mmCIF file of C-alpha atoms in Angstrom:
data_model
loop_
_atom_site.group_PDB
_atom_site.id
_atom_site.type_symbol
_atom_site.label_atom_id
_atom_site.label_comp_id
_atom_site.label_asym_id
_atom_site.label_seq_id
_atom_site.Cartn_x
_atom_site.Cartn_y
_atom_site.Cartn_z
ATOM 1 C CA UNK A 357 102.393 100.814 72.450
ATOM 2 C CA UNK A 358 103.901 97.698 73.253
ATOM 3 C CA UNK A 359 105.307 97.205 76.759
ATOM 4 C CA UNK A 360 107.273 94.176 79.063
ATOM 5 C CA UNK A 361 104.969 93.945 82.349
ATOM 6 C CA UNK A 362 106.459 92.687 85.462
ATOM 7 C CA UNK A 363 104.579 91.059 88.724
ATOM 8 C CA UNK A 364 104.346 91.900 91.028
ATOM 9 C CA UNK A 365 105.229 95.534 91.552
ATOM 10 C CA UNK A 366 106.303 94.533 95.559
ATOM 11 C CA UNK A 367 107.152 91.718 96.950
ATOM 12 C CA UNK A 368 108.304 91.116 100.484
ATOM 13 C CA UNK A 369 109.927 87.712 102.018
ATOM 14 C CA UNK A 370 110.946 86.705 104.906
ATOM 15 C CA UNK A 371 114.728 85.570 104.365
ATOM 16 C CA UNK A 372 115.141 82.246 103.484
ATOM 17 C CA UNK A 373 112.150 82.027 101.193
ATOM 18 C CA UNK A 374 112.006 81.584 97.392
ATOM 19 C CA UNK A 375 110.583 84.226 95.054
ATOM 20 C CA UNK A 376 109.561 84.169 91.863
ATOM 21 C CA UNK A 377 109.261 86.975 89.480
ATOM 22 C CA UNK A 378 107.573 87.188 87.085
ATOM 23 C CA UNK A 379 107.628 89.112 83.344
ATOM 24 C CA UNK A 380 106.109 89.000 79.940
ATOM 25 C CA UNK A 381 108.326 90.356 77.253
ATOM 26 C CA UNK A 382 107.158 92.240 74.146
ATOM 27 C CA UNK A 383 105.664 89.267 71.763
ATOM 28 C CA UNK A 384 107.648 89.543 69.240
ATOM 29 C CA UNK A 385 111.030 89.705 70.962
ATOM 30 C CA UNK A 386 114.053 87.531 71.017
ATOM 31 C CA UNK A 387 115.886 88.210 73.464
ATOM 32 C CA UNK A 388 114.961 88.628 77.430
ATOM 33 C CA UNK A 389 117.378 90.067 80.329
ATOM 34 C CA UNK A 390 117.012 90.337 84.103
ATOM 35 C CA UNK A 391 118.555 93.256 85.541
ATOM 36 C CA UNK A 392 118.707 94.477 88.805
ATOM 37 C CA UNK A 393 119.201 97.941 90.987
ATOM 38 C CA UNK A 394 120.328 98.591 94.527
ATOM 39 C CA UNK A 395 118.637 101.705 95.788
ATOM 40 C CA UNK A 396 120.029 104.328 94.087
ATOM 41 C CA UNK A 397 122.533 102.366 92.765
ATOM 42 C CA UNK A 398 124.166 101.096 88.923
ATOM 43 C CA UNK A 399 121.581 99.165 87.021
ATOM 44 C CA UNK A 400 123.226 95.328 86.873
ATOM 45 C CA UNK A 401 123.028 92.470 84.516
ATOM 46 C CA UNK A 402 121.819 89.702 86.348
ATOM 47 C CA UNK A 403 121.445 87.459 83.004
ATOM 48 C CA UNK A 404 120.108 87.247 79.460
ATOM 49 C CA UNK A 405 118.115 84.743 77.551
ATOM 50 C CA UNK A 406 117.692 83.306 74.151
ATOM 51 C CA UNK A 407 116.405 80.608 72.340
ATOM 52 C CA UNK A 408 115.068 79.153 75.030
ATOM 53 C CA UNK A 409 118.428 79.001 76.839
ATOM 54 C CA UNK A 410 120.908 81.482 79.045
ATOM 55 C CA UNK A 411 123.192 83.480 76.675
ATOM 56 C CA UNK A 412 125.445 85.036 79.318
ATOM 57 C CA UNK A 413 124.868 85.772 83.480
ATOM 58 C CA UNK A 414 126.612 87.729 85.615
ATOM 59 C CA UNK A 415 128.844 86.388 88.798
ATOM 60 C CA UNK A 416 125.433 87.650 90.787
ATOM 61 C CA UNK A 417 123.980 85.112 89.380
ATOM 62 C CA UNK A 418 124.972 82.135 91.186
ATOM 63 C CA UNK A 419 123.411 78.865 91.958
ATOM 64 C CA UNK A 420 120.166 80.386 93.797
ATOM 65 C CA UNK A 421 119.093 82.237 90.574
ATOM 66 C CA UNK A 422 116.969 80.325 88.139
ATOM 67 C CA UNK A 423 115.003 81.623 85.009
ATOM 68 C CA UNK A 424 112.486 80.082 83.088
ATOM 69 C CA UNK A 425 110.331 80.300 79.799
ATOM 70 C CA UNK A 426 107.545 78.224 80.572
ATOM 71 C CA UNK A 427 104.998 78.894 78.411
ATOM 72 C CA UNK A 428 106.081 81.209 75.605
ATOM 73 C CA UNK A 429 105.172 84.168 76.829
ATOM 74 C CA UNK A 430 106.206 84.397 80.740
ATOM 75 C CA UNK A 431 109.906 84.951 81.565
ATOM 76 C CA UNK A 432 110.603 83.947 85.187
ATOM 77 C CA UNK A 433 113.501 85.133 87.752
ATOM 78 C CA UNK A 434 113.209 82.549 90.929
ATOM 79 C CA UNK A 435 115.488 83.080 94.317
ATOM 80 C CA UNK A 436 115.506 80.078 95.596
ATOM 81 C CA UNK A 437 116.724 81.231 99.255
ATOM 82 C CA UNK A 438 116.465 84.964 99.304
ATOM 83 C CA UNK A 439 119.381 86.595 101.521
ATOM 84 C CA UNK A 440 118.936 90.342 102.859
ATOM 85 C CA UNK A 441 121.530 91.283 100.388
ATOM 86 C CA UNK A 442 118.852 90.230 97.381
ATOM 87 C CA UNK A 443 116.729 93.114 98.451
ATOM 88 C CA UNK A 444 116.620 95.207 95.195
ATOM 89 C CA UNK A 445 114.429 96.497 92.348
ATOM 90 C CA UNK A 446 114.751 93.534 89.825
ATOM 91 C CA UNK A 447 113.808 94.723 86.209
ATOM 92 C CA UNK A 448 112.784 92.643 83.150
ATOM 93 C CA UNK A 449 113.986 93.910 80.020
ATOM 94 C CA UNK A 450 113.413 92.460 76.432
ATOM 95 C CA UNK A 451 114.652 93.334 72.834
ATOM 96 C CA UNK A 452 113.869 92.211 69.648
ATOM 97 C CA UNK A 453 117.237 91.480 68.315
ATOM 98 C CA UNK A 454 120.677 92.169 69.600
ATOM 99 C CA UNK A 455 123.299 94.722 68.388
ATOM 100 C CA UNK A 456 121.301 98.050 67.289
ATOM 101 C CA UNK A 457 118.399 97.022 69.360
ATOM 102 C CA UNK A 458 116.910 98.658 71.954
ATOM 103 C CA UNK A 459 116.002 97.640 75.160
ATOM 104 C CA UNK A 460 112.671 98.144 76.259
ATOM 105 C CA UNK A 461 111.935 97.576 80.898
ATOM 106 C CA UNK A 462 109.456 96.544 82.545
ATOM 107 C CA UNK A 463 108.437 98.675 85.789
ATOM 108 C CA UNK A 464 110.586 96.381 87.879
ATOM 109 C CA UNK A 465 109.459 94.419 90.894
ATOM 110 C CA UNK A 466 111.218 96.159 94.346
ATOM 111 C CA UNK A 467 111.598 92.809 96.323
ATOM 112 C CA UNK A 468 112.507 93.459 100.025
ATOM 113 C CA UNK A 469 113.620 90.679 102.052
ATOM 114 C CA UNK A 470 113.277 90.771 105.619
ATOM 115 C CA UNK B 349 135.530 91.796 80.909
ATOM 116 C CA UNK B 350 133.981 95.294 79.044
ATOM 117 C CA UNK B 351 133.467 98.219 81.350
ATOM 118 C CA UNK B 352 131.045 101.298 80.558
ATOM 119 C CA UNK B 353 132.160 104.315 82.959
ATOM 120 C CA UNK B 354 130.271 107.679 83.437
ATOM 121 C CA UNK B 355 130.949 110.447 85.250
ATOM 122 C CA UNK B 356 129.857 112.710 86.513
ATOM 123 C CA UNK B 357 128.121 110.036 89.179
ATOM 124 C CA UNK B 358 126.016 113.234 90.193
ATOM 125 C CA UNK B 359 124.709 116.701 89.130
ATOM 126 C CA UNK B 360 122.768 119.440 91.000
ATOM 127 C CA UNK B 361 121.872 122.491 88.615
ATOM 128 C CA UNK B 362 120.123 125.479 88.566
ATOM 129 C CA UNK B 363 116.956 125.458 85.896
ATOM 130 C CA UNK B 364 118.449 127.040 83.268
ATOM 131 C CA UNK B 365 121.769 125.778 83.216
ATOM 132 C CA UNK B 366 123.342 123.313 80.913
ATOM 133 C CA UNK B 367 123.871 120.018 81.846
ATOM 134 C CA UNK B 368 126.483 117.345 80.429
ATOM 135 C CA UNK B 369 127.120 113.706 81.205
ATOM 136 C CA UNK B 370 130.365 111.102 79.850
ATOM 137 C CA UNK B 371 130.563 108.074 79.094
ATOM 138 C CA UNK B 372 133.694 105.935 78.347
ATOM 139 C CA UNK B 373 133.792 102.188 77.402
ATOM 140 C CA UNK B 374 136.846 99.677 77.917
ATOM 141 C CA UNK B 375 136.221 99.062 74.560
ATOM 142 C CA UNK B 376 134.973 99.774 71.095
ATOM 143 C CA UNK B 377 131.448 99.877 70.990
ATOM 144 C CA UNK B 378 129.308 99.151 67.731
ATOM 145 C CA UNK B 379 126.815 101.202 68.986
ATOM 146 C CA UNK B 380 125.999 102.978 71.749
ATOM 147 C CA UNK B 381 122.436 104.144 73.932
ATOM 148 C CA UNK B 382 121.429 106.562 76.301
ATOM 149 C CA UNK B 383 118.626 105.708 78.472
ATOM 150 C CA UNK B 384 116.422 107.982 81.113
ATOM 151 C CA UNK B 385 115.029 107.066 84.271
ATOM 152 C CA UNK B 386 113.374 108.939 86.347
ATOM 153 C CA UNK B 387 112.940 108.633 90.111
ATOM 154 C CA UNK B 388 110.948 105.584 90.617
ATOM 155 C CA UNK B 389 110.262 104.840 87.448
ATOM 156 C CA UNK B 390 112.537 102.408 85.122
ATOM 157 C CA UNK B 391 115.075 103.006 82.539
ATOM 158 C CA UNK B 392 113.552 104.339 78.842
ATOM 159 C CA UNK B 393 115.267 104.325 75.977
ATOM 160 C CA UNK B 394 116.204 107.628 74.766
ATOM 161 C CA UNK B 395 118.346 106.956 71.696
ATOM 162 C CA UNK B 396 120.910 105.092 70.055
ATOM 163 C CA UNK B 397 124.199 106.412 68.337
ATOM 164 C CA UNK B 398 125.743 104.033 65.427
ATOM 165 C CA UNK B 399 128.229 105.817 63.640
ATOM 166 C CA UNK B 400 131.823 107.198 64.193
ATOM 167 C CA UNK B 401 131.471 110.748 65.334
ATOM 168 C CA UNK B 402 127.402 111.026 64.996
ATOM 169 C CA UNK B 403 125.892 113.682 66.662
ATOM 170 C CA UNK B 404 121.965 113.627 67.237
ATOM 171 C CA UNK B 405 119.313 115.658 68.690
ATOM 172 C CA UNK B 406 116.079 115.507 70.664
ATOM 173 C CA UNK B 407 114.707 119.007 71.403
ATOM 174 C CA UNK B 408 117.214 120.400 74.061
ATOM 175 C CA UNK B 409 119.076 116.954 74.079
ATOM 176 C CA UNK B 410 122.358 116.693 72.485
ATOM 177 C CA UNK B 411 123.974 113.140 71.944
ATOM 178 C CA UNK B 412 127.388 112.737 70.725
ATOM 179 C CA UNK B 413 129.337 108.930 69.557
ATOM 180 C CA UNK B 414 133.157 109.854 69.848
ATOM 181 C CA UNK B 415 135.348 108.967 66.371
ATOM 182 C CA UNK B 416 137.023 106.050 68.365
ATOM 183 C CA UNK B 417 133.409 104.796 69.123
ATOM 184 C CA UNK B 418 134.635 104.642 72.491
ATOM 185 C CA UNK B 419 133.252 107.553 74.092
ATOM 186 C CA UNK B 420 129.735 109.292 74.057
ATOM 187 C CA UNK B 421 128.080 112.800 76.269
ATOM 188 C CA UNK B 422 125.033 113.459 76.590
ATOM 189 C CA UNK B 423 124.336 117.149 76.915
ATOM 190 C CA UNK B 424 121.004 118.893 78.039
ATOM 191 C CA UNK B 425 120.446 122.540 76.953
ATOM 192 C CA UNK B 426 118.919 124.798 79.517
ATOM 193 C CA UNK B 427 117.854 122.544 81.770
ATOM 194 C CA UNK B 428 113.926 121.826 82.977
ATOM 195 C CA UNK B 429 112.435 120.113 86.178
ATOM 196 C CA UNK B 430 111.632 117.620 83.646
ATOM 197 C CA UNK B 431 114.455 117.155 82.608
ATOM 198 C CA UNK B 432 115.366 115.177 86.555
ATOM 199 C CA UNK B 433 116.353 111.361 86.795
ATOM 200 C CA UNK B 434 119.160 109.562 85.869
ATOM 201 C CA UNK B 435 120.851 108.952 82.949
ATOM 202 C CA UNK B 436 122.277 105.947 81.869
ATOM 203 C CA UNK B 437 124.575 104.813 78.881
ATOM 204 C CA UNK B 438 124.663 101.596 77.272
ATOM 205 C CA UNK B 439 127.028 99.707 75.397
ATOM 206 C CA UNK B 440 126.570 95.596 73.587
ATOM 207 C CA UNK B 441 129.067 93.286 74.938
ATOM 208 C CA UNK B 442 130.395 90.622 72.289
ATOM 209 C CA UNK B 443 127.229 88.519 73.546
ATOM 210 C CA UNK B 444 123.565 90.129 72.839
ATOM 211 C CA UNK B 445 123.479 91.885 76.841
ATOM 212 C CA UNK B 446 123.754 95.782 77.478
ATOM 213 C CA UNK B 447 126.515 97.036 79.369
ATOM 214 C CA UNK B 448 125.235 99.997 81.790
ATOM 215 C CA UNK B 449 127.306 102.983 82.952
ATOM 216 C CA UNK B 450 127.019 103.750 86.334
ATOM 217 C CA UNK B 451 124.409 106.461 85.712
ATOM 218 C CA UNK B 452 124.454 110.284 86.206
ATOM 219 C CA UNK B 453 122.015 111.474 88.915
ATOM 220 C CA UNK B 454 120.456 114.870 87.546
ATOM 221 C CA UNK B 455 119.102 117.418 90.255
ATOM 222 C CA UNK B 456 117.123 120.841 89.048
ATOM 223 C CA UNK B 457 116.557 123.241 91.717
ATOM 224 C CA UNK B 458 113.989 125.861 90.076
#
């Protein structure tokens, strides 16, 4: 079965640092979302991605968030200068259309920044 | 902007015992999905609810889309230690993201 892989599983920085994260969506998909969870917590849009550009992003993302198609395959999430507060599980979702269409996750990357 | 709200935030149950989760939206959804995750892992997609009023099932799982398409439960049958993780509902904004509920924490004490 298809499925969206994420790397790396764990990632820890020391604060100040930029990460990148990094995801390959289903092949055949359209549309690709970052989405992130606080321990415990809500999951929250971070942003979402199509055509090669951002659809829509959330107020969390702000200047120090950056994502990135590069190649065709790999969807990137980069923190440019990771705060405590960014310590999270970030997940990488993709779907093939919008509307009726599922969304299928990745098994998230739990970034911890020190 | 759109809001997706779901209570209860958290359920402990005995195995055995029926289990039911809400979900409300700011707004009228054209469809709406339920999505499991369990602890650790990442959300999966359980199922998706289109129509006014639909009702689906999945085994012990009961899904319900309200006739407003505004609201939506989830209800779980005589509950399993399987059945433990959270459960989230979903709702498309006017854009192409997923708006998540909040999430319902399920605990099964066997």
């Amino acid at each position: 079965e298809p499925e969206v892989t994420q790397t790396p599983s764990h990632q820890v920085t020391q604060m100040g640092q930029e990460v990148i994260l990094r995801c390959v969506p289903i092949s055949n998909h359209l549309y690709f979302y970052w989405y992130r969870q606080i321990l415990g917590q809500k999951v929250e849009f971070l942003v979402s991605f199509y055509n090669n550009e951002i659809s829509e992003k959330s107020e969390i993302f702000d200047d120090q968030f950056s994502v990135e198609r590069p190649d065709g395959s790999n969807f990137t999430l980069k923190i440019r200068s990771t705060k405590l507060e960014d310590s999270a599980m970030y997940f990488c979702a993709s779907r093939w259309g919008q509307g009726v269409s599922e969304a299928f996750f990745g098994q998230g990357t739990r970034l911890t920044v020190v | 902007g759109q809001q997706v709200m779901q209570i209860p935030q958290y359920q402990h149950v005995q195995e055995g015992e029926d289990f039911t989760t809400y979900c409300n939206s700011s707004t009228t959804l054209s469809n709406i999905q339920w999505y499991k995750q369990r602890p650790g892992g990442h959300p999966v997609f359980l199922i998706q609810l289109v129509k006014s009023g639909e009702v689906k099932k999945q085994k012990r799982l009961t899904f319900q889309f309200g006739e407003a398409k505004k609201n939506s439960s989830l209800h779980i049958t005589a509950t399993q230690t399987t059945d433990v993780g959270t459960y989230f509902c979903a709702g498309p904004n006017y854009g192409n993201k997923l708006v998540f509920g909040a999430g319902t924490i399920l605990r099964v004490k066997s």
